[in-house]
Tab-separated table of C-alpha atoms in Angstrom:
chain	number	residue	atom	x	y	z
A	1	UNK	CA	-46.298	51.195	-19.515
A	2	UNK	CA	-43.147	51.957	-20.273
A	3	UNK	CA	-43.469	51.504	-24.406
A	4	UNK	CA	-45.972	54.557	-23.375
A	5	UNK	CA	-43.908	56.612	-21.867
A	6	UNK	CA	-41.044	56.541	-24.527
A	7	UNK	CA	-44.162	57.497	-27.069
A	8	UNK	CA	-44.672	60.007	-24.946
A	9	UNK	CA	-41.165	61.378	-25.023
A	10	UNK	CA	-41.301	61.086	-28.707
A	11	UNK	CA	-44.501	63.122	-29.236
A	12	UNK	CA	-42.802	65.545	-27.031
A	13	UNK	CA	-39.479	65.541	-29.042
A	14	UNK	CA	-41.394	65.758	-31.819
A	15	UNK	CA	-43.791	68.864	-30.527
A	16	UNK	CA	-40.725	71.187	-29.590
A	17	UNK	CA	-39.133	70.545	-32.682
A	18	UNK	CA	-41.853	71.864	-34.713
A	19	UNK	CA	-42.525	75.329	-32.941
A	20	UNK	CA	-40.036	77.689	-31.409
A	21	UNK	CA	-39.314	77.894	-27.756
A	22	UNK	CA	-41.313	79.453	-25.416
A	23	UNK	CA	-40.340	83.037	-24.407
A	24	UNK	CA	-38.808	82.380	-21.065
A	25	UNK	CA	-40.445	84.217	-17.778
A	26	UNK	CA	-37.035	87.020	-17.223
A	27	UNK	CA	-37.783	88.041	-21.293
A	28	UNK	CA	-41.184	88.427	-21.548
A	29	UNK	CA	-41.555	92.085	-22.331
A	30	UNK	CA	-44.023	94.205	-20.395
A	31	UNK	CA	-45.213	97.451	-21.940
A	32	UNK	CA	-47.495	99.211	-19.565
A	33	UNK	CA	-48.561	95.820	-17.449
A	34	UNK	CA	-49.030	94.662	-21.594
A	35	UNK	CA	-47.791	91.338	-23.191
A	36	UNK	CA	-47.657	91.832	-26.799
A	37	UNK	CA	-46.710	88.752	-28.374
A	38	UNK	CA	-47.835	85.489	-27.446
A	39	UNK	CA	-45.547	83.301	-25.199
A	40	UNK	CA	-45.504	80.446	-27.097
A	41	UNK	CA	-46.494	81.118	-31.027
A	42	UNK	CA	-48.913	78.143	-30.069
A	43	UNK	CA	-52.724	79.367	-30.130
A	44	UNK	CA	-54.308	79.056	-27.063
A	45	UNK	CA	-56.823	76.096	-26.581
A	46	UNK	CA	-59.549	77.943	-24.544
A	47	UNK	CA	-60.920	74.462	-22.954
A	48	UNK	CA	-58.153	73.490	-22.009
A	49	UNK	CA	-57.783	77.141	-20.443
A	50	UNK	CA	-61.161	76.519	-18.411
A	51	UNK	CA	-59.630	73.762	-16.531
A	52	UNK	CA	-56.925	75.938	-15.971
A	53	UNK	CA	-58.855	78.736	-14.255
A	54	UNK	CA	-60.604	76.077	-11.486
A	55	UNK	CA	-57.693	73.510	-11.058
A	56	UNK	CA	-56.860	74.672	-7.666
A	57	UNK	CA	-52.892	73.175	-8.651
A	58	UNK	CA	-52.719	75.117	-11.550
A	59	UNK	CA	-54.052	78.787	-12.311
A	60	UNK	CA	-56.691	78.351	-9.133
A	61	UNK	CA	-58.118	81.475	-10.598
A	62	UNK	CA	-61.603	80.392	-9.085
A	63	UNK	CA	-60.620	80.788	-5.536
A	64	UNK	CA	-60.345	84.958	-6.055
A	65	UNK	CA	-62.448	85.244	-8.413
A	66	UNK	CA	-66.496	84.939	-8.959
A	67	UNK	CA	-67.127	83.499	-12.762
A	68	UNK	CA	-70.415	83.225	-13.713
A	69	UNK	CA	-69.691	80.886	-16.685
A	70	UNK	CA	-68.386	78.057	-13.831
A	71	UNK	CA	-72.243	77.978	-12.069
A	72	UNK	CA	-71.053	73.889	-11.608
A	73	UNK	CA	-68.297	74.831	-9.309
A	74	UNK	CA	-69.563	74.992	-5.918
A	75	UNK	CA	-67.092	77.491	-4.296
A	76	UNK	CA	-65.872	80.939	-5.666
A	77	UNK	CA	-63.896	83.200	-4.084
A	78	UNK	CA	-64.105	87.263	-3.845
A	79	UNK	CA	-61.101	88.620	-3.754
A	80	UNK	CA	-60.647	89.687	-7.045
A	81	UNK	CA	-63.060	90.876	-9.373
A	82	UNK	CA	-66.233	88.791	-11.297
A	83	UNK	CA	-64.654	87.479	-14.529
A	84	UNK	CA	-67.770	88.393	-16.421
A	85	UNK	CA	-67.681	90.475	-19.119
A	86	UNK	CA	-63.632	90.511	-18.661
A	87	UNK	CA	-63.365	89.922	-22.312
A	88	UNK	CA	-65.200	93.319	-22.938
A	89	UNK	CA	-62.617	95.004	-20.856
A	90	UNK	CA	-59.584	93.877	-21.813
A	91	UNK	CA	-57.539	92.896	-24.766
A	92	UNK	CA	-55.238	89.741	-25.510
A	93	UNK	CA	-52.143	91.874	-24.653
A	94	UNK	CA	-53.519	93.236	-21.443
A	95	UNK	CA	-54.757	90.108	-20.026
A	96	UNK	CA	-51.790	88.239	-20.911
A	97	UNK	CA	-49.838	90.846	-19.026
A	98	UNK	CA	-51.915	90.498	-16.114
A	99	UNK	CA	-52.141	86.800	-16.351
A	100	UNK	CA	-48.593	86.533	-16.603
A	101	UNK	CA	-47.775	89.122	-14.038
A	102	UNK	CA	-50.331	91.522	-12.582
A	103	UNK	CA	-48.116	93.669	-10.252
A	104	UNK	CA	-46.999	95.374	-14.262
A	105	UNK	CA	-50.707	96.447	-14.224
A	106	UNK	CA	-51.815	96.499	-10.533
A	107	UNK	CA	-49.406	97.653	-8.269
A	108	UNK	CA	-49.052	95.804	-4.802
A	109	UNK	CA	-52.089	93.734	-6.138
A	110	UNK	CA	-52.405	90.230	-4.149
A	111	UNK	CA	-52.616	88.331	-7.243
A	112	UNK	CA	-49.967	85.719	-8.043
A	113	UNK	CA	-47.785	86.136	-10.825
A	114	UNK	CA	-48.538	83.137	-12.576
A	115	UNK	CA	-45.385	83.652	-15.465
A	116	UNK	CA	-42.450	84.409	-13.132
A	117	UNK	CA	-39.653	82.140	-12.029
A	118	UNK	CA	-37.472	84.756	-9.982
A	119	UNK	CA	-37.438	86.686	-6.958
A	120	UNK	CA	-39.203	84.926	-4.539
A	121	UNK	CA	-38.286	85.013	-0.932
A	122	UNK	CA	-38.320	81.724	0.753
A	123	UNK	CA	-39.869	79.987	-2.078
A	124	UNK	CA	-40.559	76.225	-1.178
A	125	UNK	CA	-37.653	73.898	-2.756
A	126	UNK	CA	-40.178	72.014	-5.149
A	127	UNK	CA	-41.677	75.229	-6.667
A	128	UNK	CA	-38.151	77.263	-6.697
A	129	UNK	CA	-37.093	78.330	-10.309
A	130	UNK	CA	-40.219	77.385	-11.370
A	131	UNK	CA	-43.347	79.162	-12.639
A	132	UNK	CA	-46.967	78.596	-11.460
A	133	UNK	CA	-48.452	78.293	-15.039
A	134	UNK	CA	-46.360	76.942	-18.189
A	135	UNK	CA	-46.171	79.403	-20.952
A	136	UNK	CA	-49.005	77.534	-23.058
A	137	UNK	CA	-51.352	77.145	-19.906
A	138	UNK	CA	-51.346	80.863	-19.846
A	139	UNK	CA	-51.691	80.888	-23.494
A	140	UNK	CA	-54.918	79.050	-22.541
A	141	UNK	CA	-56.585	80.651	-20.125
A	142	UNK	CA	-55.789	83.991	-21.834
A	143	UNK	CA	-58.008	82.302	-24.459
A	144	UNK	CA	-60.740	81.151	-22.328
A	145	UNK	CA	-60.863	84.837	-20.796
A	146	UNK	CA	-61.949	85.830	-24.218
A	147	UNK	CA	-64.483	83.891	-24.392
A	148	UNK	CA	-66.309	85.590	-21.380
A	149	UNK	CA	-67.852	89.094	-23.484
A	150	UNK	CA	-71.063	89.942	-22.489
B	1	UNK	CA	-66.461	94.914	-4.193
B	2	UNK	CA	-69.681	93.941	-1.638
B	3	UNK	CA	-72.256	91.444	-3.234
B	4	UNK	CA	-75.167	90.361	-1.407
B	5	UNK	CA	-76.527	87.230	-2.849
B	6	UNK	CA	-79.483	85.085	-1.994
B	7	UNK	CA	-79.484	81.135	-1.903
B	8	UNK	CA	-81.782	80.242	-4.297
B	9	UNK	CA	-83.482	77.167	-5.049
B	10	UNK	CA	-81.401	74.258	-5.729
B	11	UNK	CA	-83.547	73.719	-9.451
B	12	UNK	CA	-81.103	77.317	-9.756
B	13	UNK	CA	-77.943	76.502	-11.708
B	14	UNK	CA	-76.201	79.735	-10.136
B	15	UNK	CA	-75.716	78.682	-7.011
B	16	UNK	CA	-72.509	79.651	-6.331
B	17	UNK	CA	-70.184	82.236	-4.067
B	18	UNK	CA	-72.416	81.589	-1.102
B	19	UNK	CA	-71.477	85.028	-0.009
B	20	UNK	CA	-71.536	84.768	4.486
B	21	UNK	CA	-70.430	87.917	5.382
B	22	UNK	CA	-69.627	87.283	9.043
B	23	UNK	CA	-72.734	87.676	11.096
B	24	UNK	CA	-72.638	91.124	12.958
B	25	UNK	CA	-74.906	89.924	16.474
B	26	UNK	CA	-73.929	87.011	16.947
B	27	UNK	CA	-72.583	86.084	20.204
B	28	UNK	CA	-70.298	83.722	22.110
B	29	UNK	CA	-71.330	82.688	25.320
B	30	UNK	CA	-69.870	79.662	26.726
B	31	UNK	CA	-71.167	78.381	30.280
B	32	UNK	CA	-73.080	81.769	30.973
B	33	UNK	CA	-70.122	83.969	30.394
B	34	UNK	CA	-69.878	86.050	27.379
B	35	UNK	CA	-66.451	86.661	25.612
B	36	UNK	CA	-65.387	89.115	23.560
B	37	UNK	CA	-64.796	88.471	20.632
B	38	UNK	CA	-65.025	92.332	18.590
B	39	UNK	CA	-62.792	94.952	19.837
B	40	UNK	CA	-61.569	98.649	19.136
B	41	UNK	CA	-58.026	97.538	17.025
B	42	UNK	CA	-55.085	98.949	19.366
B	43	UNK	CA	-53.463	101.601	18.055
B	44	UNK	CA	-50.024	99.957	17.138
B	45	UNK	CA	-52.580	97.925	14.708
B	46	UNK	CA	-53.132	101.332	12.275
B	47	UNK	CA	-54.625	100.091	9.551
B	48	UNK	CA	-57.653	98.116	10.928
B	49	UNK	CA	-60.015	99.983	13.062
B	50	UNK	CA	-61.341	96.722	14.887
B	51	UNK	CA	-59.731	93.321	16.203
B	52	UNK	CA	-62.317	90.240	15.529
B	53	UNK	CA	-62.095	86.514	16.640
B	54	UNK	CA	-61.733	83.936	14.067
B	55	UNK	CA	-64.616	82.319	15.846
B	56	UNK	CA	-66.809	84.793	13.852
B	57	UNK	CA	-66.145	83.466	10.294
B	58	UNK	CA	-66.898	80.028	10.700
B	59	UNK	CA	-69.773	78.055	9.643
B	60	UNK	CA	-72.864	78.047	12.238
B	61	UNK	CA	-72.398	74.484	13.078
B	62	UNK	CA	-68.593	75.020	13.659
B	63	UNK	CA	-69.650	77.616	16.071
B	64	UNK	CA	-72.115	75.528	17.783
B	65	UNK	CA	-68.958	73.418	19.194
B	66	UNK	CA	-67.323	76.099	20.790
B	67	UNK	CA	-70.945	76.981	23.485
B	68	UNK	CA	-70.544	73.861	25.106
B	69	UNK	CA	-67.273	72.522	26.825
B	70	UNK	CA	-69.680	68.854	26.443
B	71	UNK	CA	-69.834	69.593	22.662
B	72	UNK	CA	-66.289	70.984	22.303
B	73	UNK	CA	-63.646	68.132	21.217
B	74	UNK	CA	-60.679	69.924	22.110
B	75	UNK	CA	-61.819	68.568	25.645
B	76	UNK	CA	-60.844	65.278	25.504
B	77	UNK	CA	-57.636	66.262	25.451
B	78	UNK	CA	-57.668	68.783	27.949
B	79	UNK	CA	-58.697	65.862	30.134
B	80	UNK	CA	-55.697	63.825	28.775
B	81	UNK	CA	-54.077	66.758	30.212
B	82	UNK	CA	-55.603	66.840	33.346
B	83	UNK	CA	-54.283	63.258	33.934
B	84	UNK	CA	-50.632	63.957	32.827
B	85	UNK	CA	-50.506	66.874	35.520
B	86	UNK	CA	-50.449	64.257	38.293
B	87	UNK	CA	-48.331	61.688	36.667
B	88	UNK	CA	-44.509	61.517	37.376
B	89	UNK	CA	-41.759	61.894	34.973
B	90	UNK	CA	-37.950	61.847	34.483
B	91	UNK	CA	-34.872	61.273	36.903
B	92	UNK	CA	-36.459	63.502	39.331
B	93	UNK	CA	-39.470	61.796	40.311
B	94	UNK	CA	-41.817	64.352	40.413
B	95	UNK	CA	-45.083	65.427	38.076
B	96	UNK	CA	-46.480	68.841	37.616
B	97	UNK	CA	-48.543	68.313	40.803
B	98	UNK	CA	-45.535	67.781	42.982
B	99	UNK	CA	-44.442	71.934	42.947
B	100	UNK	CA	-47.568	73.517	41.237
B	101	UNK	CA	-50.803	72.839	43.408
B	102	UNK	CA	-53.514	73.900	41.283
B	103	UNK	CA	-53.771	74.186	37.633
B	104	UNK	CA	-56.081	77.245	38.286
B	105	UNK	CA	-53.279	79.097	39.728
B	106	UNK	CA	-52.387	79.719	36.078
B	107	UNK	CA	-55.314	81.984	35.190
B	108	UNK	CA	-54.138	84.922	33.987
B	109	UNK	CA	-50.606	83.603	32.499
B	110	UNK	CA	-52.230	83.046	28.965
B	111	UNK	CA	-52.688	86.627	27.690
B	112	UNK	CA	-49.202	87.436	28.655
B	113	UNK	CA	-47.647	85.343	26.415
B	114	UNK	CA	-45.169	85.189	24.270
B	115	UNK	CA	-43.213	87.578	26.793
B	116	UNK	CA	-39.539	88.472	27.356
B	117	UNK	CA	-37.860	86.713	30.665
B	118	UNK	CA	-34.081	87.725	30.697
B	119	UNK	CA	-33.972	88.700	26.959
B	120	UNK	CA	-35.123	85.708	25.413
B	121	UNK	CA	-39.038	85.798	24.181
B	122	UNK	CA	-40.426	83.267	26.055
B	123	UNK	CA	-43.564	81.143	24.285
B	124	UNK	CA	-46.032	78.735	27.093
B	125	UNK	CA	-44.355	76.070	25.601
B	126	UNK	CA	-41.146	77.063	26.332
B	127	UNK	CA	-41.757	77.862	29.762
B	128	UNK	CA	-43.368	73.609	30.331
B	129	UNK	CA	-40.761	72.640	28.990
B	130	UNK	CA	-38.407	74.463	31.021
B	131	UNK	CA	-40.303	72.561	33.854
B	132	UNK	CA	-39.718	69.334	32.130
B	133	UNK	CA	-36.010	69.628	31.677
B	134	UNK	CA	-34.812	71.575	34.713
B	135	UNK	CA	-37.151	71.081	37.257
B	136	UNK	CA	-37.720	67.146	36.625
B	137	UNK	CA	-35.143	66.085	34.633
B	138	UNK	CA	-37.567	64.845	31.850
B	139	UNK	CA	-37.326	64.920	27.984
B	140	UNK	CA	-38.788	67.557	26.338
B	141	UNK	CA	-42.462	67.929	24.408
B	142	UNK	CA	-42.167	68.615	20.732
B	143	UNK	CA	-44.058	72.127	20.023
B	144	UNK	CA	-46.447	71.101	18.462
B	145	UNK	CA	-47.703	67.543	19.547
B	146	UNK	CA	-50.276	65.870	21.648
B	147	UNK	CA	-48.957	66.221	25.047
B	148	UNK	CA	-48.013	69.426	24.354
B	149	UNK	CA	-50.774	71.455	22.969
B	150	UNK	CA	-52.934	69.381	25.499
B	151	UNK	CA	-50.883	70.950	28.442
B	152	UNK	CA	-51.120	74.287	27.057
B	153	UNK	CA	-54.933	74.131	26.538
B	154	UNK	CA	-55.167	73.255	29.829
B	155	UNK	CA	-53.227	75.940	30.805
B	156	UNK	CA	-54.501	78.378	28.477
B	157	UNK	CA	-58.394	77.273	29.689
B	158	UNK	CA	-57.417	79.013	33.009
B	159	UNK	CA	-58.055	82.263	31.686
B	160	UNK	CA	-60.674	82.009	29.263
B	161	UNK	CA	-62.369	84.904	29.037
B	162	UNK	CA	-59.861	87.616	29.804
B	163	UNK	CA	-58.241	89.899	27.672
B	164	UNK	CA	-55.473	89.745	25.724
B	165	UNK	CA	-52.842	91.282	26.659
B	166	UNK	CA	-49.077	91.243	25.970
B	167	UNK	CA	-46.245	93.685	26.374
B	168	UNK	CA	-44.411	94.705	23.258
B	169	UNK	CA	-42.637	97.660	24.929
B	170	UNK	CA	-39.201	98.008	26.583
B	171	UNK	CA	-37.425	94.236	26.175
B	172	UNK	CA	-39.681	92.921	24.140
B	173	UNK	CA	-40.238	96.083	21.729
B	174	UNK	CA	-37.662	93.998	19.242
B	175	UNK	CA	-39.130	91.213	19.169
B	176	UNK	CA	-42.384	92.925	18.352
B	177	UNK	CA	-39.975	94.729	15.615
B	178	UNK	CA	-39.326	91.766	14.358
B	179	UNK	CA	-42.706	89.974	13.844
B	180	UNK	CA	-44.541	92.918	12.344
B	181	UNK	CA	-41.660	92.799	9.854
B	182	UNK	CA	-42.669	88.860	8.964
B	183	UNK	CA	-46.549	89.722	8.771
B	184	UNK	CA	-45.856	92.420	6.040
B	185	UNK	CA	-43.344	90.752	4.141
B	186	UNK	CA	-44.336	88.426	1.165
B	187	UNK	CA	-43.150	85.118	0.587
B	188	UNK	CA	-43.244	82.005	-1.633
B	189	UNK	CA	-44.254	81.307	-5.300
B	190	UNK	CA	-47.719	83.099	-4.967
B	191	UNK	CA	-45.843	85.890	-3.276
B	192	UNK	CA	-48.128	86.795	-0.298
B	193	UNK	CA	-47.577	88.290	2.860
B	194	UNK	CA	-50.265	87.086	5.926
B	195	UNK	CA	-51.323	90.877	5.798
B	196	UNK	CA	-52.520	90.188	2.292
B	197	UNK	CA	-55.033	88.138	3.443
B	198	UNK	CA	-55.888	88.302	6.853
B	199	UNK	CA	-55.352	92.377	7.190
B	200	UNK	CA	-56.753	93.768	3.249
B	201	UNK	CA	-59.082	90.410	2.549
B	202	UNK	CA	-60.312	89.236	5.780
B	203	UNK	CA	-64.358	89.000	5.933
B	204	UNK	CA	-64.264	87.401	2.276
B	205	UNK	CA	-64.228	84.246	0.775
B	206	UNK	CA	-61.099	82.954	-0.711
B	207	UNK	CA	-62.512	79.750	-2.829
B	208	UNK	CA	-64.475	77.653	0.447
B	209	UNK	CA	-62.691	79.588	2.971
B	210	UNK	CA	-64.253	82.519	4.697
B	211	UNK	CA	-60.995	84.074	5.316
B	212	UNK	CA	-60.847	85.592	9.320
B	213	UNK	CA	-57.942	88.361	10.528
B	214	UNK	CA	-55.954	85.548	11.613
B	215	UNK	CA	-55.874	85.723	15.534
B	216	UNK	CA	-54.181	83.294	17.627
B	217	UNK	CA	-56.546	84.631	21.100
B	218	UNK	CA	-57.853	80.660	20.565
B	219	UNK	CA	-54.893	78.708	20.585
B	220	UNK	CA	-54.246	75.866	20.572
B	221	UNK	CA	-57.257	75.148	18.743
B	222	UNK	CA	-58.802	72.102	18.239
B	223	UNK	CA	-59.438	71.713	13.937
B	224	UNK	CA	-62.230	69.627	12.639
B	225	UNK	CA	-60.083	69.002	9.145
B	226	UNK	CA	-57.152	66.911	11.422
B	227	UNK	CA	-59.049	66.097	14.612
B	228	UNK	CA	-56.561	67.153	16.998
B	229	UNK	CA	-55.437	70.314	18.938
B	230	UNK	CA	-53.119	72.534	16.832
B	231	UNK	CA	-50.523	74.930	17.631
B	232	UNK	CA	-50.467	78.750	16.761
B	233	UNK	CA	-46.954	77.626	15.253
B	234	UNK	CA	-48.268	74.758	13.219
B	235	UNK	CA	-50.819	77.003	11.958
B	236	UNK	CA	-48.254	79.515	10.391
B	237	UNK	CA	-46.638	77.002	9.077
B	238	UNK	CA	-49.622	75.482	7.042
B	239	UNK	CA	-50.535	78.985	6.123
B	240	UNK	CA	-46.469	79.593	4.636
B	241	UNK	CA	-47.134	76.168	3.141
B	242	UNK	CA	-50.001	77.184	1.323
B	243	UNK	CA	-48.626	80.006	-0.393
B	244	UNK	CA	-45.919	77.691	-1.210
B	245	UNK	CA	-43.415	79.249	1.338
B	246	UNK	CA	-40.756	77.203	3.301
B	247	UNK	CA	-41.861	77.259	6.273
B	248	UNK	CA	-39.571	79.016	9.166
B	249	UNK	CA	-39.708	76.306	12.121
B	250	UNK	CA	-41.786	75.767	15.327
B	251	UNK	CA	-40.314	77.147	18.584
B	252	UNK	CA	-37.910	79.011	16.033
B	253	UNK	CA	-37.247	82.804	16.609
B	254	UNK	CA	-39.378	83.736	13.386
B	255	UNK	CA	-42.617	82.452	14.494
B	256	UNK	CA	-41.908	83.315	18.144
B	257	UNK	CA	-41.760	86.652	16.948
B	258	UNK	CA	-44.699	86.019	14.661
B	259	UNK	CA	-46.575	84.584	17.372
B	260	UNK	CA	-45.828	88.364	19.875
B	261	UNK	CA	-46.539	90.410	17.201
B	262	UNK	CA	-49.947	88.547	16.540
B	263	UNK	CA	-50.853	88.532	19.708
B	264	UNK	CA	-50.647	91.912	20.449
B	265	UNK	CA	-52.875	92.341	17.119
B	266	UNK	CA	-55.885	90.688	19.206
B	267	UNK	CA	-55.355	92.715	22.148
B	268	UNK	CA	-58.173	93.280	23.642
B	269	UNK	CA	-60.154	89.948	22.465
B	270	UNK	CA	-61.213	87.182	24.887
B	271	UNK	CA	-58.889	84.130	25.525
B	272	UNK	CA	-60.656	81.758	23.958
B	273	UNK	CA	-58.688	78.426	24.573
B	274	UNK	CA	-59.394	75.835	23.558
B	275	UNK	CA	-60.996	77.049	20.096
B	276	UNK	CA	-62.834	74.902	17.556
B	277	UNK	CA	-62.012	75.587	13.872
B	278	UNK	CA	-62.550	73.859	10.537
């Protein structure tokens, strides 16, 4: 257990030492509700980004929103738009503007920002500081909502 | 963004978003007496044109438990209740029985509340447990537990069936102030306010839930996911929770003022005490 663990610290060592940090949340530059350049440098791993969207810890993306590509999951919510075809209507730089923080490209919208660490009122002491998504999750699930063109 | 979709066969892979739009005929009649439970929206609620019970949005077999007081759990503990009202407590020797003669006499008290006695808004559990400490010299119930929410559903059962209806004029115009303040502002990490959901999303599914306007006419209500009779203040503190908020506390002036301002947002609906949800 615990000659695992200090692997696991290695391999970590070893993985931030080979690419850059990730663009924290307060510089990621919005242009238009747009995100540009990639938070991380790291391509996104887009089945790793699937989990993402239906963990219902992590991007949870599955209670707002119907996605057709999911038919396993039982429960879908309808909040938000269907996620088909979202690839069709968006670009990298869009999505991972609104993925990061929708209220640059919908105004008032209910959706979470899922790259912001800031401004919160009241923000529960375990989750304060912190953002919903690490920058490479939403590297991830900006690449698994490219995969769903129609 | 309305979708109408069928159930299909279970050989169907795309069986999903079981869209249940709240049912528009259905009715809740418990004992022979029909409540309401849709209402023209007052006008100090502007942007919803009518007031519905949560009632409404849940499953049919949820439902089913509220027709029948036999079928309804949240009796047992009214009945746990019922027993507590004769029994004696604290240096003063005397129970609930000993000044107030019938329960009954309390119809009518539930839709008033929260109200404003002497400038302080004044919840039904404040007012017991101004019995408690005053009047028998006995400790007093925590908010939100069992003896607690059982007295106040026994209470609150009095006046089942009649109308909301709270002031949130003159004194307690504040307070009201106050509350509507709280229901539009947005906390925690997912940065939501309860008008995000329960005003501009109620009547759609969010993931399992079939998300309802968020009335408190059924408090306490008796929930199916912890057993046990729940106060309107534990609920907005699970719901704070849930958007990873930190919760204000039960019996604290926040949700009091919540708890008015809500209120007067189902003015109009039935009592429905003691409610069954999931």
């Amino acid at each position: 257990m615990k000659l695992f663990s200090i692997t696991a610290v290695v391999a970590g060592l070893l993985a931030s030492a080979a690419f850059a940090e990730p663009v924290a949340p307060s510089v990621v530059k919005y242009e238009d509700g747009v995100v540009m350049a990639s938070l991380t440098g790291v391509a996104g791993d887009p089945v790793n980004g699937r989990d993402v969207f239906k963990n219902r810890k992590q991007g949870n993306c599955l209670a707002c929103h119907v996605n057709a590509e999911m038919p396993e999951e039982s429960f879908h919510g309808e909040v938000g738009p269907e996620m088909a075809g979202v690839a069709d209507r968006w670009s990298v730089g869009e999505l991972r503007g609104i993925v990061s923080n929708s209220k640059m490209m919908f105004e008032g919208t209910i959706m979470p920002a899922f790259y912001r660490d800031t401004g919160f009122d009241r923000p529960l002491e375990k989750f304060s500081g912190k953002t919903i998504l690490t920058a490479q999750q939403v590297e991830d699930v900006v690449a698994y909502l490219r995969t769903l063109a129609e | 963004m309305m979708m109408t979709k069928t159930l299909l066969g279970a050989a169907c892979l795309s069986v999903f978003a079981l869209t249940v739009h709240a049912e528009e005929g259905a009715k809740l009649i418990i004992d022979g007496e029909e409540l309401t439970i849709r209402a023209n929206a007052p006008a100090h609620a502007e942007n919803i044109d009518e007031v519905s019970s949560g009632w409404i949005y849940r499953s049919k077999e949820t439902q089913a438990l509220q027709l029948d007081d036999f079928d309804n759990p949240a009796f047992v503990f009214v009945d746990q209740a019922i027993d507590e009202w004769d029994k004696v407590d604290g240096s003063e020797g005397k129970a609930c029985s000993s000044c107030h003669e019938n329960v009954e006499d309390f119809a009518g008290l539930r839709p008033t509340l929260p109200r404003v006695d002497d400038g302080k808004l004044v919840s039904m559990e404040n007012l017991v447990n101004e019995c408690r400490t005053e009047r028998m010299g006995a400790e007093p119930w925590k908010w939100s537990k069992g003896k607690m929410t059982s007295m106040t559903a026994l209470i609150g059962v009095q006046s089942r069936g009649m109308p909301v209806n709270v002031a949130i004029d003159g004194d307690a115009a504040p307070f009201w102030d106050k509350g509507k303040e709280l229901y539009y502002t947005r906390v925690g990490q997912l940065d939501m306010a309860c008008s995000n959901c329960h005003e501009d999303n109620y009547d759609t599914m969010i993931r399992a839930d079939h998300l309802s306007q968020g009335q408190i006419n059924g408090f306490p209500t008796y929930r199916l996911k912890n057993a046990k009779l729940n106060s309107s203040h534990a609920r907005f503190k699970g719901c704070m929770s849930n958007i990873r908020a930190e919760p204000y506390k039960e019996g604290g002036p926040e949700f009091q003022a919540l708890e008015l301002y809500l209120a007067s947002r189902g003015q109009g609906l039935s009592v429905e005490t003691p409610s069954v949800r999931n």
